[in-house]
Amino acid sequence: MAEPRAESEPLLGRFRGGSGGSSGDCPPGLLTCRSVQVGPDGVALQDLCINQAVVFIEDAIQYRSIYHRMDASAMRLYRWYYSKGCQRVLNFTIFLILALAFIETPSSFTRTADVRYRSLPWEPPCGLTEGVEALCLLVFLADVSVKGYLVGRAQFQKNRWLLAYLIGLIVSLVDWTVSLSFACQEPLRVRRLLRPFFLLQNSSMMKKTLKCIRWSLPEMASVGLLLTIHLCLFTMLGMLLFAVGEKDEEQDKERLAYFRNLPEALTSLLVLLTTANNPDVMIPAYSKNRAYAIFFIVFTLIGSLFLMNLLTAIVYNQFRGYLMKSLQTSLSRRRLGTRAAFEVLSSMAEKDRATSEAVGVNPQKLLQVLQRAELGSSHKQAIVEKVYSHGSTLLLADEFQKLFDEIDKTVIKEHPPRPQYQSPFLQSAQFLFGHCYFDYLGNLIALGNLVSICVFLVLDSDLPPEARDDFVLGILNCVFILYYLLELLLKVFALGLRGYLSYLSNVFDGLLTIVLLVLEISTLAMYGFPHPGWKPGKLGLLSLWDMTRLVSMLIVFRFLRIIPSVKPMAVVASTILGLIQNLRAFGGILVVVYYVFAIIGINLFRGVIVPPGNSSLVPANSSAPCGSFEQLEYWANNFDDFAAALITLWNVMVVNNWQVFLDAYRRYSGPWSEIYFVLWWLVSSVIWVNLFLALLLENFLHKWDPRCHEQPLAGTREATYQMSVGLMFRDILEEPREEELVERLRRHPHLQLCR
């Protein structure tokens, strides 16, 4: 018997196609999964090949690259690294280092961000946050070391993300050392700008989304160029149209208000592009001559209605195309991983095999792989059932691939059977209270409760608290809450406790009913039963009015139970939930952008907004122009700490009154500050919001496609599963060719394919 090779070089026996293929023997001294069949070395080698197949299957499930070391020790490290515990530690470390921005100087630990009322924040001692940060950086250093070892030196040097990861860590450690040497008093911490990168590089979906955004930028830039030309052209026209020298002083008013000079005219029209200052910018000229409205209407029509919406359409079209490429890459990764597992398992020789030319995977070997693989129980059960349905016949490549299509299906949860009652009366009651019409009755009662609350809110809106009489509302709340409790008990009787809890809508109703019951009992115990002249008092933590208001708010919240009963509303709600579940990559990129701009804003504008009276630049509120930063009392919108910076950026992203921020920071810090806010508007409101809208349209159109609502026949296998969002575009994706998969397997740096 040939001497075994090192475990770092396990080999596939030969290429096998789905229905045959070219054959060829491996070199005589080459140890493969099919060359050793007996003895301790053979058992160890076959166990190694089983583990390789397990790792390949897990890579396929998670859309991971298979180009990593495949020896026994490396696979143990690899599976440990991607275990839930290890990944949770890494994710918590990323969260912790990002959250340090709220604690470290400048600290966000104040009750308000308003510069007029803000107290001195708590500042951590030097070394506290730096110590936590050092632990996080050590975890990241271990992370990049493990990744570098697993992919090997050659792959590490080719991977730009890993190289950037290493460089970011080195820069962070150097900056951390400089910070301690300055006793935490350094003016700039470069490593704070690098922290979001740790979040970005840890998510493959965020990387793909970022790549799609980068690919979409050229097309977006073409529309941006048109917008720039449009803006500059109308700026020059506005400067000429509202030029100084007219006889009428009102023309000078328009000129001095919005077209004083070229930068201010450009800013005014840029804000008008978002309609934030409409019609303010038009009123001075329009008040004098109605013909001047044509200038502003034409500008808004071309810029806001045509070019901005054209930008949305281009983003939708281009991003969808590049999203297809990303999904195609994910599909190719899954097919490559499952094909690699097929090659490993099919190359394992069996002593009882009828012929050496048989091509396929022994079902028993695949069952061993599935037993070891980290896979959801429902998906694993579905695959095992399909394997058993093949009997003892070998699984061909196509059949092997189709087995793992079950991973893309979401299992529809089956509800427990209802209790069996012997009495005909109880059976009739069970049918009655378990019928959907009983739910409709509950929705009607909830609607009546909501209407009663609205009526009393309208009646009491003009009354002071001491003049309100909560007697009728208190009685009605008691009656409705008793009905909700009775409904809960009757549903438990009809469905059983497990059956009741198997419906999320029932869990939602039940929890709110219990909370309402506890609050109502507390109210009655504290204030007694409702009676005429029931006046608000304060005997405990909450007054009677506070308790009644809290109960009413929960009742309003409970009215959401009506959503699943209205099909169009349910589709919209499911679309929103689907977006929440599948927008983590977009949300992560938004977090990165917010974090970077907030840190830059703190370094640029910290302390420039000062309380009234502390600077000659800050006019008193009574003398401030109408609509200005001071008159609107926007004092809490500043960059004095991280939390305040995030809220300020959010307010600018919404673009309502964002010209107020441009004007204030231009006066307090200089005209260059407008560059920062315009860049933020471009990144957040123009690029990210349009990308979000593109994905929203895709998800919404998919949900409203009639083919997505075709119900399978009851009792069929299709009735047990529903397709996940990952299959939204599967029908238009191209399956990778077999030759392509085999060629990519041959290029595996730690795996050889013998022919």
PDB file of C-alpha atoms in Angstrom, residues 191 200 335 449 528 544 608 693:
ATOM      1  CA  ARG A 191      -9.247  54.721  13.887  1.00  0.00           C
ATOM      2  CA  LEU A 200     -18.546  45.885   6.263  1.00  0.00           C
ATOM      3  CA  ARG A 335     -23.751  24.733  -7.187  1.00  0.00           C
ATOM      4  CA  ASN A 449     -63.349  49.941  20.945  1.00  0.00           C
ATOM      5  CA  GLY A 528     -61.819  51.867  42.715  1.00  0.00           C
ATOM      6  CA  LEU A 544     -55.614  57.891  36.684  1.00  0.00           C
ATOM      7  CA  VAL A 608     -19.731  75.596  16.561  1.00  0.00           C
ATOM      8  CA  LEU A 693     -36.787  52.245  -3.491  1.00  0.00           C
TER       9      LEU A 693
END
